[in-house]
Short mmCIF file of N, CA and C in Angstrom, two decimals:
data_model
loop_
_atom_site.label_atom_id
_atom_site.label_comp_id
_atom_site.label_asym_id
_atom_site.label_seq_id
_atom_site.Cartn_x
_atom_site.Cartn_y
_atom_site.Cartn_z
N MET A 1 99.18 195.68 102.15
CA MET A 1 99.50 196.02 103.59
C MET A 1 99.16 197.02 103.82
N TYR A 2 99.09 197.74 105.31
CA TYR A 2 98.70 198.88 105.96
C TYR A 2 99.79 198.84 107.16
N LEU A 3 99.82 199.92 107.13
CA LEU A 3 100.78 201.02 107.57
C LEU A 3 99.97 201.81 108.79
N ALA A 4 100.01 201.77 110.72
CA ALA A 4 98.83 203.66 110.80
C ALA A 4 100.54 203.88 111.89
N SER A 5 100.15 205.02 111.72
CA SER A 5 100.22 205.89 112.05
C SER A 5 99.56 206.79 112.87
N HIS A 6 99.34 206.67 114.37
CA HIS A 6 98.77 207.64 115.66
C HIS A 6 97.12 207.30 114.61
N PRO A 7 95.90 207.62 114.94
CA PRO A 7 95.06 207.33 115.00
C PRO A 7 94.37 207.54 112.56
N ASP A 8 95.40 208.00 112.27
CA ASP A 8 95.76 207.56 110.39
C ASP A 8 96.07 206.43 109.80
N GLU A 9 94.71 206.16 109.32
CA GLU A 9 95.62 204.76 108.57
C GLU A 9 96.37 204.49 107.45
N LEU A 10 97.50 203.97 106.95
CA LEU A 10 98.15 204.80 106.28
C LEU A 10 98.03 203.66 105.43
N GLU A 11 98.24 203.40 103.69
CA GLU A 11 98.64 202.38 103.00
C GLU A 11 99.66 202.22 102.40
N LEU A 12 100.12 201.02 102.47
CA LEU A 12 101.50 200.41 101.70
C LEU A 12 101.31 199.57 100.10
N GLY A 13 101.69 200.27 99.41
CA GLY A 13 101.47 199.88 98.07
C GLY A 13 102.86 198.73 97.37
N LEU A 14 102.47 197.34 98.00
CA LEU A 14 103.77 196.30 97.06
C LEU A 14 103.53 195.27 96.39
N SER A 15 104.66 195.36 95.62
CA SER A 15 104.43 194.43 94.15
C SER A 15 105.92 193.76 94.09
N LEU A 16 105.60 193.02 93.56
CA LEU A 16 106.55 191.60 92.89
C LEU A 16 107.74 191.21 91.96
N THR A 17 108.71 191.24 92.37
CA THR A 17 109.78 190.40 91.48
C THR A 17 109.20 189.24 90.45
N GLU A 18 109.67 188.81 89.82
CA GLU A 18 109.70 187.19 89.17
C GLU A 18 109.94 186.57 89.98
N GLU A 19 111.07 186.57 91.16
CA GLU A 19 111.41 185.78 91.65
C GLU A 19 111.43 186.25 93.52
N ASN A 20 110.17 187.34 93.47
CA ASN A 20 108.97 186.90 94.35
C ASN A 20 109.87 187.93 95.23
N GLN A 21 110.44 189.04 94.91
CA GLN A 21 111.47 190.02 96.26
C GLN A 21 110.20 190.93 95.84
N PRO A 22 110.06 192.21 96.72
CA PRO A 22 109.77 192.84 97.17
C PRO A 22 109.95 193.78 95.90
N ASP A 23 109.16 194.91 94.87
CA ASP A 23 110.63 195.28 93.65
C ASP A 23 109.74 197.00 93.82
N ASN A 24 108.99 197.25 93.82
CA ASN A 24 107.87 198.43 93.56
C ASN A 24 108.09 199.04 94.83
N ILE A 25 107.60 199.32 96.13
CA ILE A 25 107.45 199.50 97.29
C ILE A 25 106.44 201.35 97.86
N GLU A 26 105.80 201.35 97.51
CA GLU A 26 104.78 202.51 97.83
C GLU A 26 104.42 202.25 99.36
N LEU A 27 105.43 203.76 99.86
CA LEU A 27 105.04 204.23 101.37
C LEU A 27 104.14 205.25 101.03
N ALA A 28 102.56 205.41 102.21
CA ALA A 28 102.02 206.54 102.00
C ALA A 28 102.99 207.84 102.63
N VAL A 29 102.36 208.60 102.18
CA VAL A 29 102.96 209.68 101.74
C VAL A 29 103.96 210.73 103.44
N GLN A 30 102.42 210.46 104.64
CA GLN A 30 102.91 210.37 105.82
C GLN A 30 103.58 210.23 106.47
N LEU A 31 104.42 209.19 105.86
CA LEU A 31 106.07 209.03 106.73
C LEU A 31 106.58 209.91 105.96
N SER A 32 107.92 209.87 107.25
CA SER A 32 109.22 211.15 106.45
C SER A 32 109.40 210.03 106.25
N GLU A 33 109.99 211.10 105.37
CA GLU A 33 111.90 210.05 104.78
C GLU A 33 112.72 208.83 104.86
N ASP A 34 113.04 209.67 106.38
CA ASP A 34 113.63 208.43 107.29
C ASP A 34 112.99 206.83 107.46
N GLN A 35 111.52 207.49 107.80
CA GLN A 35 110.84 206.49 108.12
C GLN A 35 110.43 205.40 106.91
N ARG A 36 110.42 206.23 105.46
CA ARG A 36 110.60 205.22 104.38
C ARG A 36 111.20 205.13 104.03
N ARG A 37 112.58 204.90 104.31
CA ARG A 37 113.55 203.93 104.49
C ARG A 37 114.00 203.20 104.94
N GLN A 38 113.18 203.19 106.82
CA GLN A 38 113.67 202.56 107.76
C GLN A 38 112.38 200.84 106.65
N VAL A 39 111.51 201.37 106.50
CA VAL A 39 110.60 200.38 106.23
C VAL A 39 111.16 199.90 105.44
N ALA A 40 111.33 200.50 104.25
CA ALA A 40 111.59 199.74 102.90
C ALA A 40 113.07 198.76 102.72
N LYS A 41 114.22 198.73 103.56
CA LYS A 41 114.86 198.28 104.02
C LYS A 41 114.41 196.63 104.48
N LEU A 42 113.29 196.90 105.59
CA LEU A 42 113.32 196.04 105.66
C LEU A 42 112.15 195.45 105.31
N ILE A 43 111.37 196.00 104.05
CA ILE A 43 110.82 194.52 103.35
C ILE A 43 111.66 194.46 102.71
N ARG A 44 112.24 195.12 101.90
CA ARG A 44 113.91 194.13 101.05
C ARG A 44 114.46 193.22 101.80
N GLU A 45 114.71 193.35 102.70
CA GLU A 45 115.36 192.14 103.60
C GLU A 45 114.48 190.48 104.29
N PHE A 46 113.32 191.38 104.25
CA PHE A 46 112.56 189.91 104.54
C PHE A 46 111.64 189.18 103.33
N GLY A 47 111.83 190.31 102.15
CA GLY A 47 111.33 190.03 100.90
C GLY A 47 110.98 188.45 100.72
N ASP A 48 111.71 187.45 101.01
CA ASP A 48 111.08 185.94 101.13
C ASP A 48 109.62 185.95 101.86
N VAL A 49 109.34 186.82 102.78
CA VAL A 49 108.14 186.35 103.07
C VAL A 49 107.43 186.87 101.92
N PHE A 50 107.22 187.83 101.22
CA PHE A 50 105.83 188.74 100.54
C PHE A 50 105.71 188.14 99.29
N GLN A 51 105.13 185.94 99.14
CA GLN A 51 104.95 185.77 97.88
C GLN A 51 103.54 185.63 97.30
N GLU A 52 104.23 185.22 96.39
CA GLU A 52 102.68 185.38 95.36
C GLU A 52 101.74 183.65 95.49
N MET A 53 102.31 182.55 96.23
CA MET A 53 102.64 181.40 96.77
C MET A 53 103.15 181.11 98.10
N PRO A 54 101.76 180.90 99.01
CA PRO A 54 103.10 180.89 100.93
C PRO A 54 103.46 179.72 100.73
N GLY A 55 103.92 179.74 101.57
CA GLY A 55 104.87 178.27 101.75
C GLY A 55 103.86 177.86 102.85
N GLU A 56 104.91 176.57 103.41
CA GLU A 56 103.98 175.58 104.67
C GLU A 56 104.60 176.29 105.75
N ALA A 57 103.39 176.45 106.52
CA ALA A 57 103.71 177.04 108.06
C ALA A 57 104.89 175.77 108.64
N GLN A 58 106.43 175.97 109.43
CA GLN A 58 107.13 175.05 109.72
C GLN A 58 106.87 174.74 111.58
N GLY A 59 106.35 172.93 112.02
CA GLY A 59 106.59 173.38 113.43
C GLY A 59 105.17 173.53 113.98
N VAL A 60 104.14 173.41 113.11
CA VAL A 60 102.50 172.64 113.62
C VAL A 60 102.15 172.79 112.35
N ILE A 61 101.34 171.43 112.65
CA ILE A 61 100.34 170.73 112.33
C ILE A 61 98.74 170.95 113.05
N HIS A 62 97.83 170.86 112.36
CA HIS A 62 96.31 171.67 112.59
C HIS A 62 95.71 169.72 112.41
N TRP A 63 95.31 169.87 113.58
CA TRP A 63 94.82 168.33 113.88
C TRP A 63 92.94 168.82 114.27
N ILE A 64 92.25 168.22 113.68
CA ILE A 64 90.50 168.52 113.51
C ILE A 64 90.36 167.05 114.64
N LYS A 65 89.72 167.62 116.54
CA LYS A 65 89.66 166.75 116.72
C LYS A 65 87.82 166.59 116.60
N THR A 66 87.10 165.70 116.54
CA THR A 66 85.92 165.09 116.97
C THR A 66 85.64 164.22 118.14
N PHE A 67 83.64 164.25 117.76
CA PHE A 67 83.47 163.46 119.09
C PHE A 67 83.52 161.79 117.88
N PRO A 68 83.83 160.76 119.13
CA PRO A 68 83.66 159.58 118.04
C PRO A 68 82.66 159.50 117.63
N GLY A 69 82.74 158.63 116.68
CA GLY A 69 81.35 157.91 115.50
C GLY A 69 80.79 158.81 114.81
N GLN A 70 81.45 159.80 114.56
CA GLN A 70 80.87 160.95 114.08
C GLN A 70 81.45 161.45 112.61
N VAL A 71 80.56 161.30 111.87
CA VAL A 71 81.27 160.88 110.58
C VAL A 71 80.43 161.66 109.74
N ILE A 72 80.28 162.79 108.98
CA ILE A 72 79.99 163.91 108.08
C ILE A 72 80.36 163.85 107.00
N ARG A 73 79.19 163.25 106.00
CA ARG A 73 79.05 163.23 104.38
C ARG A 73 77.32 164.20 104.10
N GLU A 74 78.26 164.89 103.17
CA GLU A 74 77.19 165.80 103.21
C GLU A 74 76.96 166.01 101.30
N SER A 75 76.34 165.60 100.73
CA SER A 75 76.14 166.22 98.87
C SER A 75 76.49 167.34 98.78
N TRP A 76 77.37 166.74 97.16
CA TRP A 76 77.66 167.77 96.45
C TRP A 76 76.97 168.64 96.02
N ARG A 77 77.43 170.25 96.57
CA ARG A 77 76.34 170.46 95.73
C ARG A 77 76.66 171.47 94.45
N GLN A 78 75.39 171.71 94.06
CA GLN A 78 75.46 171.74 92.13
C GLN A 78 76.31 173.43 92.13
N ILE A 79 77.61 173.22 90.99
CA ILE A 79 77.97 173.74 90.91
C ILE A 79 77.49 174.63 89.83
N PRO A 80 77.68 176.01 89.31
CA PRO A 80 77.04 176.60 88.36
C PRO A 80 77.96 176.45 87.03
N GLN A 81 77.36 176.37 85.58
CA GLN A 81 78.81 175.61 84.08
C GLN A 81 79.69 176.90 84.71
N ARG A 82 78.97 177.94 84.01
CA ARG A 82 80.31 179.25 84.41
C ARG A 82 81.20 178.96 85.10
N LEU A 83 81.12 178.51 86.61
CA LEU A 83 81.86 178.61 86.99
C LEU A 83 83.07 177.10 87.18
N GLN A 84 82.62 175.79 86.44
CA GLN A 84 83.10 174.53 86.57
C GLN A 84 84.80 175.04 85.95
N GLY A 85 85.05 175.52 84.86
CA GLY A 85 86.49 175.81 84.22
C GLY A 85 87.00 175.99 85.15
N GLN A 86 86.70 177.69 85.70
CA GLN A 86 88.01 177.65 86.79
C GLN A 86 88.10 177.15 88.36
N ILE A 87 87.05 176.31 88.50
CA ILE A 87 87.45 175.70 89.53
C ILE A 87 88.55 174.53 89.67
N LYS A 88 88.07 173.92 88.33
CA LYS A 88 89.03 172.54 87.28
C LYS A 88 89.80 173.57 87.53
N THR A 89 90.47 174.26 86.65
CA THR A 89 91.96 175.34 86.57
C THR A 89 92.42 175.35 88.19
N GLU A 90 91.32 175.84 89.34
CA GLU A 90 92.26 176.02 90.05
C GLU A 90 92.94 174.47 91.29
N ILE A 91 91.63 172.98 90.85
CA ILE A 91 91.86 172.77 91.96
C ILE A 91 93.29 171.86 91.18
N GLU A 92 93.38 172.02 90.19
CA GLU A 92 94.67 171.08 89.57
C GLU A 92 95.93 172.00 89.70
N MET A 93 95.58 173.38 90.29
CA MET A 93 97.13 173.93 90.32
C MET A 93 97.02 173.59 91.53
N MET A 94 96.85 173.92 92.70
CA MET A 94 96.07 172.80 93.92
C MET A 94 96.91 172.11 93.93
N LEU A 95 96.32 170.70 93.52
CA LEU A 95 97.47 169.62 93.46
C LEU A 95 98.37 169.76 92.37
N GLU A 96 98.93 170.40 92.33
CA GLU A 96 100.39 170.84 91.50
C GLU A 96 101.30 171.31 92.42
N LYS A 97 100.76 172.08 93.37
CA LYS A 97 101.45 173.32 94.09
C LYS A 97 102.20 172.28 95.33
N SER A 98 100.72 171.23 95.73
CA SER A 98 100.41 170.51 96.94
C SER A 98 99.65 170.61 98.26
N ILE A 99 99.02 171.82 97.51
CA ILE A 99 98.36 172.16 98.49
C ILE A 99 97.35 171.38 98.69
N ILE A 100 96.77 170.78 98.32
CA ILE A 100 95.54 170.24 98.25
C ILE A 100 96.21 168.01 98.10
N CYS A 101 95.85 167.12 98.16
CA CYS A 101 96.13 166.29 97.62
C CYS A 101 95.17 165.48 97.61
N ARG A 102 95.19 164.01 96.80
CA ARG A 102 93.46 163.18 96.14
C ARG A 102 93.66 162.23 97.57
N PHE A 103 92.36 162.13 98.00
CA PHE A 103 92.20 160.56 98.90
C PHE A 103 91.50 160.31 99.52
N HIS A 104 90.96 159.82 99.60
CA HIS A 104 89.45 158.31 100.08
C HIS A 104 89.12 158.44 101.52
N ASN A 105 87.99 158.77 101.57
CA ASN A 105 87.92 159.04 102.91
C ASN A 105 86.50 158.89 104.22
N ASP A 106 85.71 158.47 105.00
CA ASP A 106 84.24 158.54 104.91
C ASP A 106 83.30 159.88 104.77
N TRP A 107 85.24 160.91 104.80
CA TRP A 107 84.21 162.32 105.77
C TRP A 107 84.20 162.90 103.66
N ARG A 108 82.59 163.40 104.03
CA ARG A 108 83.17 164.54 102.49
C ARG A 108 82.10 166.32 102.95
N SER A 109 82.72 167.38 102.65
CA SER A 109 82.31 168.47 103.06
C SER A 109 82.18 169.18 101.23
N PRO A 110 81.24 169.70 101.73
CA PRO A 110 81.24 170.23 99.53
C PRO A 110 82.13 171.55 99.53
N ILE A 111 82.26 171.60 98.60
CA ILE A 111 82.90 172.41 97.61
C ILE A 111 82.01 174.05 97.89
N MET A 112 82.76 175.15 97.86
CA MET A 112 81.88 175.89 97.31
C MET A 112 82.80 177.01 96.22
N ALA A 113 82.66 177.82 95.62
CA ALA A 113 83.49 179.49 94.56
C ALA A 113 82.29 180.59 95.09
N VAL A 114 83.68 181.57 95.47
CA VAL A 114 83.01 182.51 95.82
C VAL A 114 84.16 183.28 95.07
N LEU A 115 82.77 184.16 94.20
CA LEU A 115 83.17 185.66 93.13
C LEU A 115 84.57 186.71 93.91
N LYS A 116 85.17 186.98 93.46
CA LYS A 116 85.50 187.57 93.49
C LYS A 116 85.43 189.05 93.22
N PRO A 117 85.40 190.14 93.69
CA PRO A 117 85.14 191.20 92.37
C PRO A 117 86.20 191.03 90.85
N ASP A 118 86.92 190.99 90.90
CA ASP A 118 88.00 190.55 89.68
C ASP A 118 87.53 189.52 89.19
N GLY A 119 86.19 188.76 89.05
CA GLY A 119 85.82 187.87 88.19
C GLY A 119 86.58 186.78 88.30
N LYS A 120 87.72 186.52 88.91
CA LYS A 120 88.29 184.91 89.53
C LYS A 120 87.34 184.44 91.00
N ILE A 121 88.26 183.33 90.98
CA ILE A 121 87.31 182.03 92.03
C ILE A 121 88.01 182.61 93.11
N CYS A 122 87.39 181.78 93.91
CA CYS A 122 87.74 181.80 95.25
C CYS A 122 87.73 180.32 96.47
N LEU A 123 88.45 179.45 96.14
CA LEU A 123 87.49 178.68 96.24
C LEU A 123 87.42 177.98 98.23
N CYS A 124 86.44 177.00 98.46
CA CYS A 124 86.51 177.22 100.21
C CYS A 124 85.90 175.97 100.45
N VAL A 125 85.65 175.23 100.88
CA VAL A 125 85.08 174.32 101.32
C VAL A 125 84.24 174.69 102.76
N ASP A 126 82.55 174.54 102.86
CA ASP A 126 81.75 174.82 103.35
C ASP A 126 81.91 173.47 104.96
N PHE A 127 82.71 173.74 105.90
CA PHE A 127 82.83 172.73 106.68
C PHE A 127 81.67 173.20 108.14
N GLN A 128 81.25 173.80 107.74
CA GLN A 128 79.52 174.21 109.23
C GLN A 128 79.48 172.49 109.98
N LYS A 129 79.53 171.87 109.18
CA LYS A 129 78.73 170.54 110.11
C LYS A 129 79.66 169.59 110.74
N VAL A 130 80.97 170.22 109.76
CA VAL A 130 82.47 169.61 110.49
C VAL A 130 82.46 169.77 111.68
N ASN A 131 82.24 171.20 112.42
CA ASN A 131 82.62 172.11 113.24
C ASN A 131 81.39 171.96 113.68
N ALA A 132 80.46 171.20 113.62
CA ALA A 132 79.72 170.96 114.68
C ALA A 132 80.22 169.62 115.52
N VAL A 133 80.58 169.18 115.19
CA VAL A 133 81.39 167.75 115.35
C VAL A 133 82.61 167.98 115.81
N ALA A 134 83.06 168.75 116.05
CA ALA A 134 84.53 169.27 116.15
C ALA A 134 84.43 169.27 117.67
N LYS A 135 86.07 169.14 118.45
CA LYS A 135 86.22 169.52 119.50
C LYS A 135 87.27 171.06 119.37
N PHE A 136 86.64 172.06 120.68
CA PHE A 136 87.67 173.01 120.26
C PHE A 136 87.96 173.37 121.61
N ASP A 137 89.50 173.95 121.31
CA ASP A 137 89.87 174.39 122.90
C ASP A 137 89.52 175.45 123.28
N ALA A 138 89.49 175.10 124.59
CA ALA A 138 88.97 176.82 125.42
C ALA A 138 89.87 177.75 125.32
N TYR A 139 90.06 178.38 124.71
CA TYR A 139 90.68 179.44 124.98
C TYR A 139 89.87 181.00 124.87
N ARG A 140 89.74 182.47 125.62
CA ARG A 140 89.83 182.79 125.27
C ARG A 140 89.99 183.84 123.93
N MET A 141 88.93 184.31 123.66
CA MET A 141 89.92 185.88 122.98
C MET A 141 90.38 187.40 123.22
N PRO A 142 91.02 187.61 123.08
CA PRO A 142 92.02 189.18 123.58
C PRO A 142 91.28 189.49 123.15
N ARG A 143 91.26 190.83 124.68
CA ARG A 143 90.40 191.96 124.87
C ARG A 143 90.77 192.34 123.94
N VAL A 144 90.42 193.66 123.35
CA VAL A 144 90.52 195.28 122.65
C VAL A 144 92.10 195.80 123.89
N ASP A 145 91.32 196.15 124.87
CA ASP A 145 91.95 197.01 125.61
C ASP A 145 93.58 196.55 125.98
N GLU A 146 93.61 195.26 126.25
CA GLU A 146 94.71 194.01 126.36
C GLU A 146 95.66 194.22 125.32
N LEU A 147 95.22 194.03 123.66
CA LEU A 147 96.20 194.20 122.94
C LEU A 147 96.50 195.94 123.21
N ILE A 148 95.40 196.58 122.76
CA ILE A 148 96.24 197.97 122.09
C ILE A 148 97.68 197.60 123.61
N GLU A 149 97.66 197.64 124.81
CA GLU A 149 98.11 197.58 125.87
C GLU A 149 99.75 197.08 125.38
N ASN A 150 99.65 195.69 125.09
CA ASN A 150 100.86 195.38 124.38
C ASN A 150 101.80 195.27 123.19
N ILE A 151 100.57 196.62 122.36
CA ILE A 151 101.27 197.63 121.81
C ILE A 151 102.89 198.30 122.18
N GLY A 152 102.27 199.49 122.85
CA GLY A 152 103.27 200.47 123.88
C GLY A 152 103.11 200.92 123.08
N GLN A 153 104.93 200.75 123.39
CA GLN A 153 105.14 202.41 122.33
C GLN A 153 106.13 201.76 120.44
N ALA A 154 105.30 201.31 120.23
CA ALA A 154 105.77 200.78 118.72
C ALA A 154 105.32 201.87 117.96
N CYS A 155 106.43 201.77 117.21
CA CYS A 155 106.82 202.83 116.38
C CYS A 155 105.87 202.54 115.03
N TYR A 156 105.51 201.15 115.28
CA TYR A 156 105.12 200.98 113.41
C TYR A 156 103.95 199.98 114.19
N ILE A 157 102.81 200.87 113.15
CA ILE A 157 101.92 198.64 113.26
C ILE A 157 100.77 199.08 112.09
N SER A 158 101.05 197.78 111.69
CA SER A 158 100.68 197.17 111.03
C SER A 158 100.07 195.79 110.62
N THR A 159 98.99 195.79 109.76
CA THR A 159 97.90 194.86 109.60
C THR A 159 98.54 194.10 108.26
N LEU A 160 98.30 193.26 107.52
CA LEU A 160 98.72 192.48 106.67
C LEU A 160 97.36 191.89 106.52
N ASP A 161 96.80 191.55 105.37
CA ASP A 161 96.96 190.29 104.38
C ASP A 161 97.30 189.63 103.60
N LEU A 162 97.30 188.25 104.03
CA LEU A 162 98.04 187.17 103.72
C LEU A 162 97.69 186.91 102.44
N THR A 163 98.03 186.27 101.54
CA THR A 163 97.99 185.59 100.79
C THR A 163 98.12 184.05 100.70
N LYS A 164 96.04 183.84 101.37
CA LYS A 164 95.98 182.56 101.29
C LYS A 164 96.76 181.38 102.13
N GLY A 165 96.89 182.52 103.42
CA GLY A 165 96.97 182.34 104.62
C GLY A 165 97.08 181.23 104.99
N TYR A 166 94.86 180.62 104.42
CA TYR A 166 95.00 179.79 105.31
C TYR A 166 95.86 178.01 104.60
N TRP A 167 96.24 178.53 103.84
CA TRP A 167 96.74 177.50 102.80
C TRP A 167 97.96 176.68 103.69
N GLN A 168 98.46 177.64 105.26
CA GLN A 168 100.07 177.20 104.88
C GLN A 168 99.81 176.28 106.26
N VAL A 169 99.47 176.90 107.08
CA VAL A 169 99.42 174.89 108.17
C VAL A 169 98.70 174.35 107.71
N PRO A 170 99.66 173.16 107.67
CA PRO A 170 99.10 172.68 107.05
C PRO A 170 98.19 171.13 107.90
N VAL A 171 97.25 169.92 107.38
CA VAL A 171 96.44 169.50 108.50
C VAL A 171 97.14 168.36 108.29
N ALA A 172 96.61 167.54 109.47
CA ALA A 172 97.41 166.18 109.99
C ALA A 172 96.29 164.93 108.73
N PRO A 173 97.17 164.38 107.77
CA PRO A 173 97.20 163.13 107.16
C PRO A 173 96.02 162.81 107.47
N GLU A 174 95.94 162.20 109.05
CA GLU A 174 94.84 161.30 109.64
C GLU A 174 93.28 161.90 109.56
N ASP A 175 93.51 163.10 109.28
CA ASP A 175 92.20 164.31 109.59
C ASP A 175 92.20 164.81 108.25
#
């Protein structure tokens, strides 16, 4: 997690207890003692959102709208032997935690294993060909100057790297 105060970016270290509550909160030295207390209190108060495994977003479901008659069936990609064990373990964990489920349909996109710096893998699905036949809503991207203006007189500005945030929004079962 990062906290920014004016142009200098400040790093905030955060570790969790077994109950997924913030335990060891390290705040940047540039913050005053009062600011450090306020931020630490806020993090402890909302500690349930700092979990190692994501929860499911409530009130939202993602639909994948495609043009009629379009079905994508890609070939499986060769997986290096040295990664197959990690991939199997990751898939089993995702099934156990109901992040993914088994199903059969006509669509097929290949998985990819991206090696992280720590040697672990991040499982991804290559949806490039699905994206080619998907209908997208025409929302314009916000402009940076509008975003900065909306920040206003904020005391703290933070950016968060969500743990497996892409797992949190469920996809409609029919998609």
